[in-house]
PDB file of C-alpha atoms and ligand atoms in Angstrom:
ATOM      1  CA  MET L 984       1.057  -1.396  19.523  1.00 50.00           C
ATOM      2  CA  ASN L 985      -2.180  -0.011  20.903  1.00 56.00           C
ATOM      3  CA  ASN L 986      -5.524  -1.703  20.426  1.00 66.00           C
ATOM      4  CA  LYS L 987      -7.195   0.935  18.241  1.00 85.00           C
ATOM      5  CA  LYS L 988      -8.402  -0.651  15.035  1.00 93.00           C
ATOM      6  CA  ASP L 989      -7.314   0.359  11.574  1.00 98.00           C
ATOM      7  CA  ARG L 990      -9.728   2.669   9.828  1.00 98.00           C
ATOM      8  CA  LEU L 991      -9.945   5.551   7.413  1.00 98.00           C
ATOM      9  CA  ILE L 992     -12.014   8.702   7.683  1.00 98.00           C
ATOM     10  CA  ARG L 993     -13.012  10.818   4.739  1.00 98.00           C
ATOM     11  CA  GLY L 994     -14.052  14.418   4.977  1.00 97.00           C
ATOM     12  CA  THR L 995     -14.214  17.792   3.306  1.00 97.00           C
ATOM     13  CA  ALA L 996     -13.419  21.338   4.366  1.00 96.00           C
ATOM     14  CA  MET L 997     -13.786  24.874   3.043  1.00 94.00           C
ATOM     15  CA  ASN L 998     -17.229  24.216   1.576  1.00 93.00           C
ATOM     16  CA  GLY L 999     -16.173  21.072  -0.213  1.00 94.00           C
ATOM     17  CA  ARG L1000     -13.197  22.621  -1.962  1.00 96.00           C
ATOM     18  CA  VAL L1001     -10.765  20.516   0.065  1.00 97.00           C
ATOM     19  CA  ARG L1002     -11.105  16.782   0.484  1.00 97.00           C
ATOM     20  CA  ALA L1003      -9.212  14.813   3.060  1.00 98.00           C
ATOM     21  CA  PHE L1004      -8.402  11.242   4.019  1.00 98.00           C
ATOM     22  CA  VAL L1005      -6.813  10.304   7.335  1.00 98.00           C
ATOM     23  CA  ILE L1006      -5.917   6.697   8.070  1.00 98.00           C
ATOM     24  CA  ARG L1007      -4.552   4.394  10.733  1.00 98.00           C
ATOM     25  CA  THR L1008      -2.774   1.291   9.356  1.00 98.00           C
ATOM     26  CA  THR L1009      -0.893   0.059  12.424  1.00 97.00           C
ATOM     27  CA  ALA L1010      -2.312  -3.487  12.464  1.00 97.00           C
ATOM     28  CA  LEU L1011      -2.069  -3.784   8.681  1.00 98.00           C
ATOM     29  CA  VAL L1012       1.616  -2.854   8.556  1.00 98.00           C
ATOM     30  CA  GLU L1013       2.400  -5.099  11.533  1.00 98.00           C
ATOM     31  CA  GLU L1014       0.685  -8.014   9.801  1.00 97.00           C
ATOM     32  CA  LEU L1015       2.697  -7.334   6.642  1.00 97.00           C
ATOM     33  CA  ARG L1016       5.889  -7.163   8.673  1.00 98.00           C
ATOM     34  CA  GLN L1017       5.182 -10.546  10.222  1.00 97.00           C
ATOM     35  CA  ARG L1018       4.122 -12.173   6.956  1.00 97.00           C
ATOM     36  CA  HIS L1019       7.147 -10.941   5.021  1.00 97.00           C
ATOM     37  CA  ASP L1020       9.674 -10.768   7.856  1.00 97.00           C
ATOM     38  CA  THR L1021      10.667  -7.228   6.913  1.00 98.00           C
ATOM     39  CA  TRP L1022      13.486  -5.487   8.767  1.00 98.00           C
ATOM     40  CA  PRO L1023      12.824  -1.976  10.140  1.00 97.00           C
ATOM     41  CA  THR L1024      13.815   0.195   7.164  1.00 98.00           C
ATOM     42  CA  ALA L1025      12.000  -2.150   4.797  1.00 98.00           C
ATOM     43  CA  THR L1026       8.973  -2.194   7.153  1.00 98.00           C
ATOM     44  CA  ALA L1027       8.812   1.609   6.996  1.00 98.00           C
ATOM     45  CA  ALA L1028       9.149   1.771   3.197  1.00 98.00           C
ATOM     46  CA  MET L1029       6.568  -0.974   2.647  1.00 98.00           C
ATOM     47  CA  GLY L1030       4.236   0.462   5.291  1.00 98.00           C
ATOM     48  CA  ARG L1031       4.339   3.997   3.876  1.00 98.00           C
ATOM     49  CA  THR L1032       3.545   2.700   0.380  1.00 98.00           C
ATOM     50  CA  LEU L1033       0.694   0.475   1.556  1.00 98.00           C
ATOM     51  CA  THR L1034      -0.729   3.304   3.666  1.00 98.00           C
ATOM     52  CA  ALA L1035      -0.837   5.528   0.565  1.00 98.00           C
ATOM     53  CA  ALA L1036      -2.332   2.628  -1.414  1.00 98.00           C
ATOM     54  CA  ALA L1037      -5.077   2.096   1.179  1.00 98.00           C
ATOM     55  CA  MET L1038      -6.113   5.768   0.892  1.00 98.00           C
ATOM     56  CA  MET L1039      -6.006   5.679  -2.914  1.00 98.00           C
ATOM     57  CA  GLY L1040      -8.091   2.494  -2.803  1.00 98.00           C
ATOM     58  CA  ALA L1041     -10.653   4.379  -0.708  1.00 97.00           C
ATOM     59  CA  MET L1042     -10.989   6.903  -3.560  1.00 97.00           C
ATOM     60  CA  LEU L1043     -12.364   4.098  -5.774  1.00 97.00           C
ATOM     61  CA  LYS L1044     -15.933   2.782  -5.979  1.00 96.00           C
ATOM     62  CA  GLY L1045     -17.661  -0.615  -6.114  1.00 96.00           C
ATOM     63  CA  ASN L1046     -15.418  -3.362  -7.478  1.00 95.00           C
ATOM     64  CA  GLU L1047     -12.663  -1.020  -8.608  1.00 97.00           C
ATOM     65  CA  LYS L1048      -9.125  -1.819  -7.493  1.00 97.00           C
ATOM     66  CA  MET L1049      -5.660  -0.429  -7.908  1.00 98.00           C
ATOM     67  CA  ASN L1050      -1.989  -1.384  -7.848  1.00 98.00           C
ATOM     68  CA  ILE L1051       1.073   0.684  -6.973  1.00 98.00           C
ATOM     69  CA  GLN L1052       4.623  -0.245  -7.870  1.00 98.00           C
ATOM     70  CA  VAL L1053       7.474   1.797  -6.455  1.00 98.00           C
ATOM     71  CA  ARG L1054      10.519   0.956  -8.516  1.00 98.00           C
ATOM     72  CA  GLY L1055      13.488   2.776  -7.081  1.00 98.00           C
ATOM     73  CA  ASP L1056      17.173   2.009  -7.389  1.00 98.00           C
ATOM     74  CA  GLY L1057      17.698   1.235  -3.694  1.00 98.00           C
ATOM     75  CA  PRO L1058      18.439  -2.123  -2.002  1.00 98.00           C
ATOM     76  CA  ILE L1059      14.791  -2.861  -1.208  1.00 98.00           C
ATOM     77  CA  GLY L1060      14.029  -3.461  -4.889  1.00 98.00           C
ATOM     78  CA  HIS L1061      10.385  -2.964  -5.803  1.00 98.00           C
ATOM     79  CA  ILE L1062       7.482  -2.241  -3.460  1.00 98.00           C
ATOM     80  CA  ILE L1063       4.186  -3.654  -4.677  1.00 98.00           C
ATOM     81  CA  ALA L1064       0.805  -2.704  -3.191  1.00 98.00           C
ATOM     82  CA  ASP L1065      -2.776  -3.675  -4.085  1.00 98.00           C
ATOM     83  CA  ALA L1066      -5.816  -1.936  -2.634  1.00 98.00           C
ATOM     84  CA  ASN L1067      -9.516  -1.692  -3.391  1.00 97.00           C
ATOM     85  CA  ALA L1068     -12.637   0.254  -2.483  1.00 97.00           C
ATOM     86  CA  LEU L1069     -13.486  -2.245   0.275  1.00 97.00           C
ATOM     87  CA  GLY L1070     -10.449  -1.339   2.378  1.00 97.00           C
ATOM     88  CA  GLU L1071      -8.638  -4.565   1.464  1.00 98.00           C
ATOM     89  CA  VAL L1072      -4.888  -4.119   1.123  1.00 98.00           C
ATOM     90  CA  ARG L1073      -1.961  -6.428   0.393  1.00 98.00           C
ATOM     91  CA  GLY L1074       1.632  -5.996  -0.732  1.00 98.00           C
ATOM     92  CA  TYR L1075       5.264  -6.976  -0.509  1.00 98.00           C
ATOM     93  CA  VAL L1076       8.799  -5.839  -1.226  1.00 98.00           C
ATOM     94  CA  THR L1077      11.450  -7.582  -3.317  1.00 97.00           C
ATOM     95  CA  ASN L1078      14.048  -7.621  -0.525  1.00 98.00           C
ATOM     96  CA  PRO L1079      12.474  -7.631   2.955  1.00 98.00           C
ATOM     97  CA  HIS L1080      15.796  -7.901   4.787  1.00 98.00           C
ATOM     98  CA  VAL L1081      16.888  -4.290   4.450  1.00 97.00           C
ATOM     99  CA  HIS L1082      17.863  -2.259   7.467  1.00 95.00           C
ATOM    100  CA  LEU L1083      20.113   0.791   7.157  1.00 96.00           C
ATOM    101  CA  PRO L1084      21.725   3.135   9.693  1.00 95.00           C
ATOM    102  CA  SER L1085      19.446   6.062  10.650  1.00 94.00           C
ATOM    103  CA  ASN L1086      19.539   9.142   8.441  1.00 93.00           C
ATOM    104  CA  SER L1087      20.846  12.571   9.513  1.00 91.00           C
ATOM    105  CA  SER L1088      17.544  13.350  11.307  1.00 89.00           C
ATOM    106  CA  GLY L1089      17.794  10.144  13.326  1.00 89.00           C
ATOM    107  CA  LYS L1090      14.926   8.541  11.392  1.00 93.00           C
ATOM    108  CA  LEU L1091      14.654   5.282   9.488  1.00 96.00           C
ATOM    109  CA  ASP L1092      16.427   5.893   6.175  1.00 97.00           C
ATOM    110  CA  VAL L1093      13.508   5.098   3.880  1.00 98.00           C
ATOM    111  CA  ALA L1094      15.044   7.003   0.954  1.00 98.00           C
ATOM    112  CA  GLY L1095      18.201   4.942   1.358  1.00 98.00           C
ATOM    113  CA  ALA L1096      16.161   1.728   1.081  1.00 98.00           C
ATOM    114  CA  VAL L1097      13.890   2.861  -1.766  1.00 98.00           C
ATOM    115  CA  GLY L1098      16.504   4.823  -3.739  1.00 98.00           C
ATOM    116  CA  THR L1099      16.290   8.370  -4.991  1.00 96.00           C
ATOM    117  CA  SER L1100      15.693   7.698  -8.654  1.00 97.00           C
ATOM    118  CA  GLY L1101      13.190   5.517 -10.425  1.00 98.00           C
ATOM    119  CA  PHE L1102       9.433   5.670 -10.889  1.00 98.00           C
ATOM    120  CA  ILE L1103       6.104   5.180  -9.158  1.00 98.00           C
ATOM    121  CA  TYR L1104       3.590   3.344 -11.331  1.00 98.00           C
ATOM    122  CA  VAL L1105      -0.122   3.328 -10.575  1.00 98.00           C
ATOM    123  CA  ALA L1106      -2.660   1.125 -12.369  1.00 98.00           C
ATOM    124  CA  LYS L1107      -6.377   1.369 -11.617  1.00 97.00           C
ATOM    125  CA  ASP L1108      -8.864  -1.262 -12.720  1.00 96.00           C
ATOM    126  CA  LEU L1109     -12.021   0.807 -13.131  1.00 94.00           C
ATOM    127  CA  GLY L1110     -13.967  -1.948 -14.877  1.00 91.00           C
ATOM    128  CA  MET L1111     -13.049  -0.655 -18.352  1.00 92.00           C
ATOM    129  CA  LYS L1112     -11.303  -2.725 -21.021  1.00 92.00           C
ATOM    130  CA  GLU L1113      -7.986  -1.043 -20.312  1.00 93.00           C
ATOM    131  CA  PRO L1114      -6.759  -0.070 -16.843  1.00 94.00           C
ATOM    132  CA  TYR L1115      -6.054   3.586 -16.075  1.00 95.00           C
ATOM    133  CA  THR L1116      -2.293   3.960 -15.695  1.00 96.00           C
ATOM    134  CA  GLY L1117      -0.171   6.797 -14.373  1.00 97.00           C
ATOM    135  CA  SER L1118       3.408   7.277 -13.326  1.00 97.00           C
ATOM    136  CA  SER L1119       5.790   9.845 -11.943  1.00 98.00           C
ATOM    137  CA  PRO L1120       9.501   9.943 -11.173  1.00 98.00           C
ATOM    138  CA  ILE L1121      10.746   9.343  -7.648  1.00 98.00           C
ATOM    139  CA  ILE L1122      11.958  12.720  -6.367  1.00 97.00           C
ATOM    140  CA  SER L1123      12.968  11.991  -2.765  1.00 97.00           C
ATOM    141  CA  GLY L1124      12.537   8.302  -1.961  1.00 98.00           C
ATOM    142  CA  GLU L1125      10.862   9.200   1.365  1.00 97.00           C
ATOM    143  CA  LEU L1126       7.574   8.359  -0.390  1.00 98.00           C
ATOM    144  CA  GLY L1127       5.229  11.021   1.081  1.00 97.00           C
ATOM    145  CA  GLU L1128       6.766  13.667  -1.193  1.00 96.00           C
ATOM    146  CA  ASP L1129       6.866  11.182  -4.037  1.00 98.00           C
ATOM    147  CA  PHE L1130       3.130  10.488  -3.823  1.00 98.00           C
ATOM    148  CA  THR L1131       2.481  14.240  -3.502  1.00 97.00           C
ATOM    149  CA  TYR L1132       4.420  14.684  -6.739  1.00 97.00           C
ATOM    150  CA  TYR L1133       2.542  11.782  -8.358  1.00 97.00           C
ATOM    151  CA  PHE L1134      -0.841  13.450  -7.688  1.00 97.00           C
ATOM    152  CA  ALA L1135       0.423  16.783  -9.025  1.00 95.00           C
ATOM    153  CA  ILE L1136       1.880  15.580 -12.286  1.00 95.00           C
ATOM    154  CA  SER L1137      -0.024  12.387 -13.079  1.00 95.00           C
ATOM    155  CA  GLU L1138      -3.514  13.133 -11.770  1.00 94.00           C
ATOM    156  CA  GLN L1139      -3.320  16.966 -11.906  1.00 93.00           C
ATOM    157  CA  THR L1140      -4.723  17.175  -8.378  1.00 94.00           C
ATOM    158  CA  PRO L1141      -2.690  19.393  -6.028  1.00 94.00           C
ATOM    159  CA  SER L1142      -2.345  17.258  -2.915  1.00 96.00           C
ATOM    160  CA  ALA L1143      -0.354  16.854   0.265  1.00 96.00           C
ATOM    161  CA  VAL L1144       0.465  13.253   1.183  1.00 97.00           C
ATOM    162  CA  GLY L1145       1.886  12.315   4.586  1.00 97.00           C
ATOM    163  CA  VAL L1146       2.678   8.711   5.463  1.00 98.00           C
ATOM    164  CA  GLY L1147       4.575   7.328   8.442  1.00 97.00           C
ATOM    165  CA  VAL L1148       5.540   4.135  10.221  1.00 97.00           C
ATOM    166  CA  LEU L1149       6.909   4.067  13.766  1.00 96.00           C
ATOM    167  CA  VAL L1150       8.939   0.927  14.480  1.00 96.00           C
ATOM    168  CA  GLY L1151       9.734  -0.098  18.065  1.00 95.00           C
ATOM    169  CA  THR L1152      13.007  -1.383  19.455  1.00 93.00           C
ATOM    170  CA  ASP L1153      11.643  -4.936  19.153  1.00 96.00           C
ATOM    171  CA  ASN L1154      11.152  -4.253  15.390  1.00 96.00           C
ATOM    172  CA  ALA L1155       7.353  -4.427  15.734  1.00 97.00           C
ATOM    173  CA  VAL L1156       5.185  -1.664  14.292  1.00 97.00           C
ATOM    174  CA  MET L1157       4.044   0.746  17.033  1.00 96.00           C
ATOM    175  CA  GLU L1158       2.044   3.116  14.838  1.00 97.00           C
ATOM    176  CA  ALA L1159       1.402   3.575  11.133  1.00 98.00           C
ATOM    177  CA  GLY L1160      -0.831   5.966   9.301  1.00 98.00           C
ATOM    178  CA  GLY L1161      -1.131   8.920   7.015  1.00 98.00           C
ATOM    179  CA  PHE L1162      -3.249  11.537   5.304  1.00 98.00           C
ATOM    180  CA  ILE L1163      -4.015  12.893   1.880  1.00 98.00           C
ATOM    181  CA  ILE L1164      -5.330  16.453   1.521  1.00 97.00           C
ATOM    182  CA  GLN L1165      -6.539  17.367  -1.971  1.00 97.00           C
ATOM    183  CA  LEU L1166      -7.313  20.829  -3.271  1.00 96.00           C
ATOM    184  CA  MET L1167     -10.303  21.125  -5.552  1.00 94.00           C
ATOM    185  CA  PRO L1168     -10.797  24.008  -7.992  1.00 91.00           C
ATOM    186  CA  GLY L1169     -12.111  27.281  -6.575  1.00 91.00           C
ATOM    187  CA  LEU L1170      -9.673  27.972  -3.738  1.00 93.00           C
ATOM    188  CA  ASN L1171      -8.001  31.365  -3.656  1.00 93.00           C
ATOM    189  CA  ASP L1172      -4.280  31.904  -2.999  1.00 93.00           C
ATOM    190  CA  ASP L1173      -4.821  32.895   0.658  1.00 93.00           C
ATOM    191  CA  GLU L1174      -6.785  29.717   1.330  1.00 92.00           C
ATOM    192  CA  ILE L1175      -4.122  27.585  -0.335  1.00 93.00           C
ATOM    193  CA  THR L1176      -1.395  29.265   1.735  1.00 94.00           C
ATOM    194  CA  GLU L1177      -3.450  28.669   4.888  1.00 92.00           C
ATOM    195  CA  ILE L1178      -3.780  24.944   4.108  1.00 93.00           C
ATOM    196  CA  GLU L1179      -0.107  24.605   3.195  1.00 92.00           C
ATOM    197  CA  HIS L1180       0.835  26.240   6.481  1.00 93.00           C
ATOM    198  CA  ALA L1181      -1.483  23.994   8.521  1.00 91.00           C
ATOM    199  CA  VAL L1182      -0.278  20.825   6.814  1.00 91.00           C
ATOM    200  CA  GLY L1183       3.349  21.929   7.132  1.00 90.00           C
ATOM    201  CA  SER L1184       2.941  22.552  10.860  1.00 90.00           C
ATOM    202  CA  LEU L1185       1.595  19.065  11.532  1.00 91.00           C
ATOM    203  CA  PRO L1186       4.055  16.969  13.555  1.00 93.00           C
ATOM    204  CA  PRO L1187       4.787  13.473  12.164  1.00 93.00           C
ATOM    205  CA  ILE L1188       1.453  11.684  12.124  1.00 94.00           C
ATOM    206  CA  THR L1189       2.825   8.623  13.926  1.00 94.00           C
ATOM    207  CA  SER L1190       3.993  10.744  16.856  1.00 93.00           C
ATOM    208  CA  LEU L1191       0.491  12.258  17.132  1.00 95.00           C
ATOM    209  CA  MET L1192      -0.937   8.722  17.116  1.00 95.00           C
ATOM    210  CA  ASP L1193       1.603   7.729  19.718  1.00 93.00           C
ATOM    211  CA  GLN L1194       0.280  10.582  21.878  1.00 94.00           C
ATOM    212  CA  GLY L1195      -3.203   9.086  21.555  1.00 94.00           C
ATOM    213  CA  LEU L1196      -4.752  11.491  19.036  1.00 95.00           C
ATOM    214  CA  GLU L1197      -7.750  10.213  17.092  1.00 96.00           C
ATOM    215  CA  LEU L1198      -7.956  10.482  13.302  1.00 97.00           C
ATOM    216  CA  GLU L1199     -10.676  13.132  13.646  1.00 97.00           C
ATOM    217  CA  GLU L1200      -8.393  15.281  15.837  1.00 96.00           C
ATOM    218  CA  MET L1201      -5.560  15.096  13.310  1.00 95.00           C
ATOM    219  CA  LEU L1202      -7.961  16.103  10.553  1.00 96.00           C
ATOM    220  CA  LYS L1203      -9.133  19.122  12.597  1.00 95.00           C
ATOM    221  CA  TRP L1204      -5.499  20.076  13.274  1.00 92.00           C
ATOM    222  CA  MET L1205      -4.959  20.528   9.536  1.00 93.00           C
ATOM    223  CA  LEU L1206      -8.452  21.697   8.571  1.00 95.00           C
ATOM    224  CA  PRO L1207     -10.315  23.202  11.540  1.00 94.00           C
ATOM    225  CA  ASP L1208     -13.653  23.400   9.680  1.00 95.00           C
ATOM    226  CA  ALA L1209     -13.456  19.848   8.332  1.00 97.00           C
ATOM    227  CA  VAL L1210     -16.572  17.680   8.342  1.00 97.00           C
ATOM    228  CA  VAL L1211     -16.223  13.882   8.405  1.00 98.00           C
ATOM    229  CA  HIS L1212     -18.565  12.235   5.895  1.00 97.00           C
ATOM    230  CA  ASP L1213     -17.796   8.574   6.365  1.00 95.00           C
ATOM    231  CA  GLU L1214     -15.328   6.026   7.613  1.00 97.00           C
ATOM    232  CA  MET L1215     -14.299   2.522   6.660  1.00 97.00           C
ATOM    233  CA  ASP L1216     -12.307  -0.351   8.099  1.00 98.00           C
ATOM    234  CA  ILE L1217      -8.908  -1.125   6.584  1.00 98.00           C
ATOM    235  CA  HIS L1218      -7.451  -4.614   6.676  1.00 97.00           C
ATOM    236  CA  PHE L1219      -5.018  -7.023   5.108  1.00 97.00           C
ATOM    237  CA  GLN L1220      -6.703  -9.298   2.589  1.00 97.00           C
ATOM    238  CA  CYS L1221      -4.982 -11.420  -0.017  1.00 96.00           C
ATOM    239  CA  GLN L1222      -6.884 -12.382  -3.156  1.00 91.00           C
ATOM    240  CA  CYS L1223      -5.083 -15.686  -3.693  1.00 94.00           C
ATOM    241  CA  SER L1224      -6.657 -19.143  -3.593  1.00 95.00           C
ATOM    242  CA  LYS L1225      -5.649 -22.666  -4.568  1.00 93.00           C
ATOM    243  CA  GLU L1226      -7.761 -22.281  -7.740  1.00 93.00           C
ATOM    244  CA  ARG L1227      -5.916 -19.108  -8.763  1.00 92.00           C
ATOM    245  CA  ILE L1228      -2.514 -20.686  -8.116  1.00 93.00           C
ATOM    246  CA  GLU L1229      -3.657 -23.675 -10.207  1.00 93.00           C
ATOM    247  CA  GLN L1230      -4.347 -21.299 -13.090  1.00 93.00           C
ATOM    248  CA  THR L1231      -0.794 -19.999 -12.740  1.00 90.00           C
ATOM    249  CA  LEU L1232       0.555 -23.553 -12.936  1.00 92.00           C
ATOM    250  CA  ILE L1233      -1.592 -24.243 -16.010  1.00 93.00           C
ATOM    251  CA  SER L1234      -0.118 -21.168 -17.667  1.00 93.00           C
ATOM    252  CA  LEU L1235       3.398 -22.553 -17.157  1.00 91.00           C
ATOM    253  CA  GLY L1236       2.703 -25.181 -19.818  1.00 92.00           C
ATOM    254  CA  GLN L1237       3.186 -28.909 -20.236  1.00 93.00           C
ATOM    255  CA  SER L1238       6.966 -29.267 -20.124  1.00 93.00           C
ATOM    256  CA  GLU L1239       7.347 -27.220 -16.927  1.00 92.00           C
ATOM    257  CA  ILE L1240       4.763 -29.355 -15.116  1.00 93.00           C
ATOM    258  CA  GLU L1241       6.317 -32.579 -16.405  1.00 93.00           C
ATOM    259  CA  GLU L1242       9.617 -31.369 -15.052  1.00 93.00           C
ATOM    260  CA  LEU L1243       8.078 -30.666 -11.616  1.00 91.00           C
ATOM    261  CA  ILE L1244       6.640 -34.192 -11.518  1.00 93.00           C
ATOM    262  CA  ALA L1245       9.925 -35.779 -12.629  1.00 94.00           C
ATOM    263  CA  GLU L1246      11.985 -33.765 -10.136  1.00 92.00           C
ATOM    264  CA  ASP L1247      10.114 -34.309  -6.872  1.00 88.00           C
ATOM    265  CA  GLU L1248       6.557 -35.397  -7.656  1.00 92.00           C
ATOM    266  CA  LYS L1249       5.117 -32.279  -6.038  1.00 92.00           C
ATOM    267  CA  ALA L1250       5.192 -28.528  -6.232  1.00 92.00           C
ATOM    268  CA  GLU L1251       5.043 -25.842  -3.592  1.00 93.00           C
ATOM    269  CA  VAL L1252       3.927 -22.423  -4.787  1.00 92.00           C
ATOM    270  CA  VAL L1253       4.221 -19.432  -2.473  1.00 93.00           C
ATOM    271  CA  CYS L1254       1.987 -16.391  -2.961  1.00 94.00           C
ATOM    272  CA  HIS L1255       4.182 -13.268  -3.147  1.00 92.00           C
ATOM    273  CA  PHE L1256       1.504 -11.128  -1.537  1.00 95.00           C
ATOM    274  CA  CYS L1257       0.772 -13.114   1.617  1.00 95.00           C
ATOM    275  CA  ASN L1258       3.592 -15.675   1.782  1.00 93.00           C
ATOM    276  CA  GLU L1259       1.130 -18.573   2.114  1.00 93.00           C
ATOM    277  CA  ALA L1260       2.416 -21.817   0.587  1.00 95.00           C
ATOM    278  CA  TYR L1261       0.167 -23.957  -1.632  1.00 96.00           C
ATOM    279  CA  MET L1262       1.082 -27.628  -2.031  1.00 95.00           C
ATOM    280  CA  PHE L1263       0.316 -29.637  -5.146  1.00 95.00           C
ATOM    281  CA  GLY L1264       0.850 -33.416  -5.008  1.00 95.00           C
ATOM    282  CA  LYS L1265       1.676 -35.720  -7.914  1.00 94.00           C
ATOM    283  CA  GLU L1266      -1.983 -36.491  -8.683  1.00 94.00           C
ATOM    284  CA  GLU L1267      -2.932 -32.827  -8.703  1.00 95.00           C
ATOM    285  CA  LEU L1268      -0.037 -32.041 -11.025  1.00 95.00           C
ATOM    286  CA  GLU L1269      -1.151 -34.847 -13.358  1.00 94.00           C
ATOM    287  CA  GLN L1270      -4.663 -33.394 -13.384  1.00 94.00           C
ATOM    288  CA  ILE L1271      -3.140 -30.044 -14.304  1.00 93.00           C
ATOM    289  CA  LEU L1272      -1.306 -31.763 -17.185  1.00 92.00           C
ATOM    290  CA  GLU L1273      -4.646 -33.165 -18.378  1.00 93.00           C
ATOM    291  CA  GLN L1274      -6.186 -29.683 -18.261  1.00 91.00           C
ATOM    292  CA  ILE L1275      -3.288 -28.317 -20.316  1.00 90.00           C
ATOM    293  CA  ALA L1276      -3.724 -31.133 -22.842  1.00 88.00           C
ATOM    294  CA  ASN L1277      -7.441 -30.379 -23.270  1.00 82.00           C
TER     295      ASN L1277
HETATM  296 ZN1   ZN V1384      -1.816 -14.608  -1.180  1.00 87.34          ZN
END
């Protein structure tokens, strides 16, 4: 892993009719791998999803946040990702211990882990009463194409999504990153063909990163006239706290808590998103019982 920090750049091209996001998530995906002990194929599937989530989070504003669930029929189970407009990302997979033989192109078999049927669900909390929700069927399981399809059919925004994770022989993440190119109204057919060609000719983004290319250079590769408008840091950040876990315990109800006290006088609750364990002793559990009673 190199020492470049995770960040996202946002730009436009063709007089604002194309918008683009390019991101490096190497440290983020490595942290997730360590927290969840994912095996290489699972690391790639989780990392690709969280890379897409980080870019979709960057499309939000203020306190808005979003959640992605990839529910395929493969051995990995579900992939869950949370992201927000501050560049904070977290996530996990149901079964982290998935590693499959390489696919026919010699790459990590992400589609084999995710499955080739199922759905992607996206929920955005935009501060309204009801969240915005969208979904689309999984069409390949490799995830880049699946998110491309999601934008086309659920958000009606023609887009190209590329996401990649390069895992080393020691199972650590060497590079992770991606891009989203979105076509705004007003482009003519020749311009669209030109963009499709440029995006299609881009080598895997993780191999460009491995060669030392900067995000700005990858953006210019796809869109030579692109202008970068801003950038932001991307990092792992869980939203859990002892207080939030306590609320979860309260919601379990009286008999469940009484059972926990009777069984071993304590409870350990592990946050799915970050794998941190929260301990509650007998006295704390009794206080929770009092809160339920009131
Ligand atoms: Zn957590």
